[in-house]
C-alpha cells in the first residue's frame, strides 16, 4: 500500500515537473528565441535530473555526495561551447524545476505553488514588453579593425554601418592576429 502511495506521488511530481518544464522551455524560451538545440538539451536534462534526484532523495545521501554531483555537472560547462546568459538561465530553470519537483517530503501543493512562482517570474522578467532588449548575433570578421580595441564608438559605428542596424553594444570574444580574424557578439536594434 505504501509503495502505491509513493508511486502515485512520484507520478504526480513528474507530471508537475513535465508540465512546468514544457511551459518554461517550449512556451517561454523556444517561443521567444527559437533555439531548438538548447530546448532539447534543457528538456532532456530536466527529465534526467528529475530521475536522478528522485532516487537520491529516497535514499540516505550525504552532503559530500551532493557536492560531488555538482562538481560533475560543473565539468560539463568546462567541456562545452559558451552559451549566452539567457540560455544558461533557462537551462538552470529547467534543472531547478526538476529539483523542486523531485525532493521528497514536500507537499504537492507547495511544489505546485513554488513551480508556479518560478514560471511566473520567468515569464514576467523575460517578457519582451518589460525589457525591450536588443537582438544579438555572433559574427566573425576576416580582418581585425584597427579601432576594435582602442575606439569603442568608432567600432560600434563601423559595425552599425556594416550590418545596417543600430548596434547598441558589442563584445569581442576572440582576436586571432595570426589569421587576422575577430569573433564578436553584437547586440543591436533594427533601424
Short mmCIF file of C-alpha atoms in Angstrom, two decimals:
data_model
loop_
_atom_site.label_atom_id
_atom_site.label_comp_id
_atom_site.label_asym_id
_atom_site.label_seq_id
_atom_site.Cartn_x
_atom_site.Cartn_y
_atom_site.Cartn_z
CA UNK A 1 0.00 0.00 0.00
CA UNK A 2 2.80 2.42 0.93
CA UNK A 3 4.60 1.67 -2.34
CA UNK A 4 1.45 2.55 -4.30
CA UNK A 5 1.12 5.88 -2.49
CA UNK A 6 4.79 6.64 -3.21
CA UNK A 7 4.36 5.65 -6.87
CA UNK A 8 1.27 7.86 -7.27
CA UNK A 9 3.01 10.79 -5.57
CA UNK A 10 6.12 10.33 -7.73
CA UNK A 11 3.99 10.28 -10.87
CA UNK A 12 2.18 13.44 -9.72
CA UNK A 13 5.53 15.13 -9.09
CA UNK A 14 6.77 14.01 -12.51
CA UNK A 15 3.61 15.37 -14.14
CA UNK A 16 4.06 18.75 -12.40
CA UNK A 17 7.72 18.71 -13.47
CA UNK A 18 7.00 17.93 -17.11
CA UNK A 19 4.19 20.47 -17.43
CA UNK A 20 6.29 23.19 -15.80
CA UNK A 21 9.33 22.31 -17.92
CA UNK A 22 7.23 22.38 -21.11
CA UNK A 23 5.87 25.82 -20.20
CA UNK A 24 9.34 27.16 -19.36
CA UNK A 25 11.36 25.63 -22.17
CA UNK A 26 8.84 25.41 -25.02
CA UNK A 27 6.25 28.03 -24.07
CA UNK A 28 8.65 30.75 -22.98
CA UNK A 29 12.19 30.09 -24.23
CA UNK A 30 11.54 28.46 -27.61
CA UNK A 31 8.66 30.80 -28.39
CA UNK A 32 10.93 33.80 -27.80
CA UNK A 33 14.34 32.59 -29.02
CA UNK A 34 13.73 29.64 -31.40
CA UNK A 35 16.81 27.71 -30.24
CA UNK A 36 15.99 24.05 -30.81
CA UNK A 37 19.34 22.81 -29.56
CA UNK A 38 19.01 24.37 -26.12
CA UNK A 39 15.35 23.35 -25.87
CA UNK A 40 16.27 19.71 -26.47
CA UNK A 41 19.21 19.82 -24.05
CA UNK A 42 17.27 21.58 -21.27
CA UNK A 43 14.24 19.30 -21.66
CA UNK A 44 16.24 16.09 -21.54
CA UNK A 45 18.44 17.38 -18.72
CA UNK A 46 15.29 18.22 -16.75
CA UNK A 47 13.92 14.68 -17.14
CA UNK A 48 17.28 13.08 -16.33
CA UNK A 49 17.83 15.33 -13.30
CA UNK A 50 14.32 14.56 -12.05
CA UNK A 51 15.04 10.82 -12.25
CA UNK A 52 18.40 11.05 -10.51
CA UNK A 53 17.17 13.41 -7.81
CA UNK A 54 14.05 11.35 -7.14
CA UNK A 55 16.19 8.29 -6.50
CA UNK A 56 18.71 10.25 -4.44
CA UNK A 57 16.01 11.88 -2.30
CA UNK A 58 14.57 8.49 -1.40
CA UNK A 59 17.86 7.12 -0.02
CA UNK A 60 20.44 8.30 2.50
CA UNK A 61 22.53 10.82 0.60
CA UNK A 62 25.40 12.72 2.17
CA UNK A 63 26.24 16.36 1.65
CA UNK A 64 29.63 15.36 0.25
CA UNK A 65 27.96 13.22 -2.40
CA UNK A 66 25.77 16.20 -3.34
CA UNK A 67 28.81 18.42 -3.79
CA UNK A 68 30.39 15.66 -5.88
CA UNK A 69 27.31 15.60 -8.12
CA UNK A 70 27.53 19.35 -8.68
CA UNK A 71 31.27 19.07 -9.37
CA UNK A 72 30.47 16.57 -12.13
CA UNK A 73 27.87 18.95 -13.54
CA UNK A 74 30.42 21.77 -13.48
CA UNK A 75 32.67 19.69 -15.74
CA UNK A 76 30.00 19.88 -18.45
CA UNK A 77 30.36 23.65 -18.58
CA UNK A 78 34.13 23.36 -18.89
CA UNK A 79 33.83 20.96 -21.80
CA UNK A 80 31.03 22.75 -23.63
CA UNK A 81 30.85 25.69 -26.00
CA UNK A 82 29.96 29.01 -24.49
CA UNK A 83 26.27 29.78 -24.20
CA UNK A 84 24.60 33.09 -23.51
CA UNK A 85 23.37 34.29 -20.14
CA UNK A 86 19.75 33.85 -21.21
CA UNK A 87 20.43 30.29 -22.39
CA UNK A 88 22.18 29.30 -19.17
CA UNK A 89 19.39 30.90 -17.13
CA UNK A 90 16.65 28.92 -18.87
CA UNK A 91 18.80 25.77 -18.65
CA UNK A 92 19.21 26.35 -14.90
CA UNK A 93 15.46 26.98 -14.66
CA UNK A 94 14.76 23.57 -16.19
CA UNK A 95 17.09 21.99 -13.63
CA UNK A 96 15.58 24.00 -10.78
CA UNK A 97 12.11 22.76 -11.68
CA UNK A 98 13.38 19.18 -11.62
CA UNK A 99 14.94 19.74 -8.20
CA UNK A 100 11.82 21.40 -6.79
CA UNK A 101 9.57 18.62 -8.04
CA UNK A 102 11.77 15.65 -7.13
CA UNK A 103 12.59 16.37 -3.47
CA UNK A 104 10.53 14.05 -1.31
CA UNK A 105 8.96 15.34 1.88
CA UNK A 106 7.38 18.47 0.44
CA UNK A 107 3.65 18.71 -0.07
CA UNK A 108 2.47 18.58 -3.68
CA UNK A 109 0.51 21.81 -3.23
CA UNK A 110 3.69 23.55 -2.04
CA UNK A 111 5.61 22.15 -5.03
CA UNK A 112 2.88 23.44 -7.35
CA UNK A 113 3.00 26.92 -5.81
CA UNK A 114 6.80 27.18 -5.97
CA UNK A 115 6.93 25.93 -9.56
CA UNK A 116 4.18 28.38 -10.49
CA UNK A 117 6.17 31.23 -8.94
CA UNK A 118 9.26 30.18 -10.92
CA UNK A 119 7.26 30.17 -14.17
CA UNK A 120 5.56 33.48 -13.44
CA UNK A 121 8.94 35.01 -12.61
CA UNK A 122 10.49 33.72 -15.85
CA UNK A 123 7.51 34.91 -17.91
CA UNK A 124 7.49 38.34 -16.33
CA UNK A 125 11.22 39.05 -16.11
CA UNK A 126 11.96 37.94 -19.68
CA UNK A 127 8.82 39.39 -21.22
CA UNK A 128 9.65 41.39 -24.36
CA UNK A 129 7.42 44.28 -23.25
CA UNK A 130 9.07 44.55 -19.83
CA UNK A 131 12.67 44.74 -21.01
CA UNK A 132 12.83 45.73 -24.62
CA UNK A 133 16.16 44.22 -25.36
CA UNK A 134 18.40 44.27 -28.34
CA UNK A 135 18.74 41.29 -30.63
CA UNK A 136 22.07 39.58 -30.73
CA UNK A 137 24.21 37.93 -33.35
CA UNK A 138 27.65 36.32 -33.31
CA UNK A 139 29.85 37.42 -36.20
CA UNK A 140 33.34 36.69 -37.41
CA UNK A 141 35.29 39.43 -39.15
CA UNK A 142 38.00 38.30 -41.55
CA UNK A 143 40.06 41.38 -40.78
CA UNK A 144 40.69 42.94 -37.39
CA UNK A 145 39.77 46.60 -37.49
CA UNK A 146 42.50 48.86 -36.08
CA UNK A 147 39.99 50.59 -33.78
CA UNK A 148 38.47 47.34 -32.46
CA UNK A 149 40.05 47.76 -29.05
CA UNK A 150 41.13 51.39 -29.00
CA UNK A 151 37.96 53.24 -30.00
CA UNK A 152 34.66 51.63 -28.96
CA UNK A 153 32.46 54.28 -30.52
CA UNK A 154 34.24 54.04 -33.91
CA UNK A 155 33.96 50.25 -33.81
CA UNK A 156 30.29 50.48 -32.85
CA UNK A 157 29.63 52.89 -35.76
CA UNK A 158 31.54 50.63 -38.14
CA UNK A 159 29.52 47.58 -37.08
CA UNK A 160 26.27 49.57 -37.45
CA UNK A 161 27.26 50.55 -40.98
CA UNK A 162 28.31 47.02 -41.95
CA UNK A 163 25.21 45.34 -40.56
CA UNK A 164 22.66 48.02 -41.40
CA UNK A 165 21.28 48.12 -37.87
CA UNK A 166 21.73 50.26 -34.76
CA UNK A 167 24.43 48.49 -32.77
CA UNK A 168 23.73 49.02 -29.08
CA UNK A 169 26.86 47.26 -27.85
CA UNK A 170 29.32 44.58 -28.80
CA UNK A 171 31.66 42.17 -27.11
CA UNK A 172 34.87 40.87 -28.65
CA UNK A 173 35.10 37.19 -27.76
CA UNK A 174 38.28 36.30 -29.66
CA UNK A 175 41.06 38.02 -31.58
CA UNK A 176 43.27 35.91 -33.84
CA UNK A 177 46.17 38.01 -35.07
CA UNK A 178 47.74 35.06 -36.91
CA UNK A 179 44.70 34.62 -39.18
CA UNK A 180 43.60 38.28 -38.85
CA UNK A 181 40.12 37.35 -37.55
CA UNK A 182 37.87 38.68 -34.81
CA UNK A 183 34.83 36.99 -33.27
CA UNK A 184 32.29 39.43 -31.91
CA UNK A 185 28.90 39.24 -30.21
CA UNK A 186 26.86 42.17 -31.50
CA UNK A 187 23.71 43.44 -29.78
CA UNK A 188 21.50 45.60 -31.96
CA UNK A 189 18.10 47.07 -32.66
CA UNK A 190 16.65 47.15 -36.13
CA UNK A 191 16.53 50.68 -37.51
#
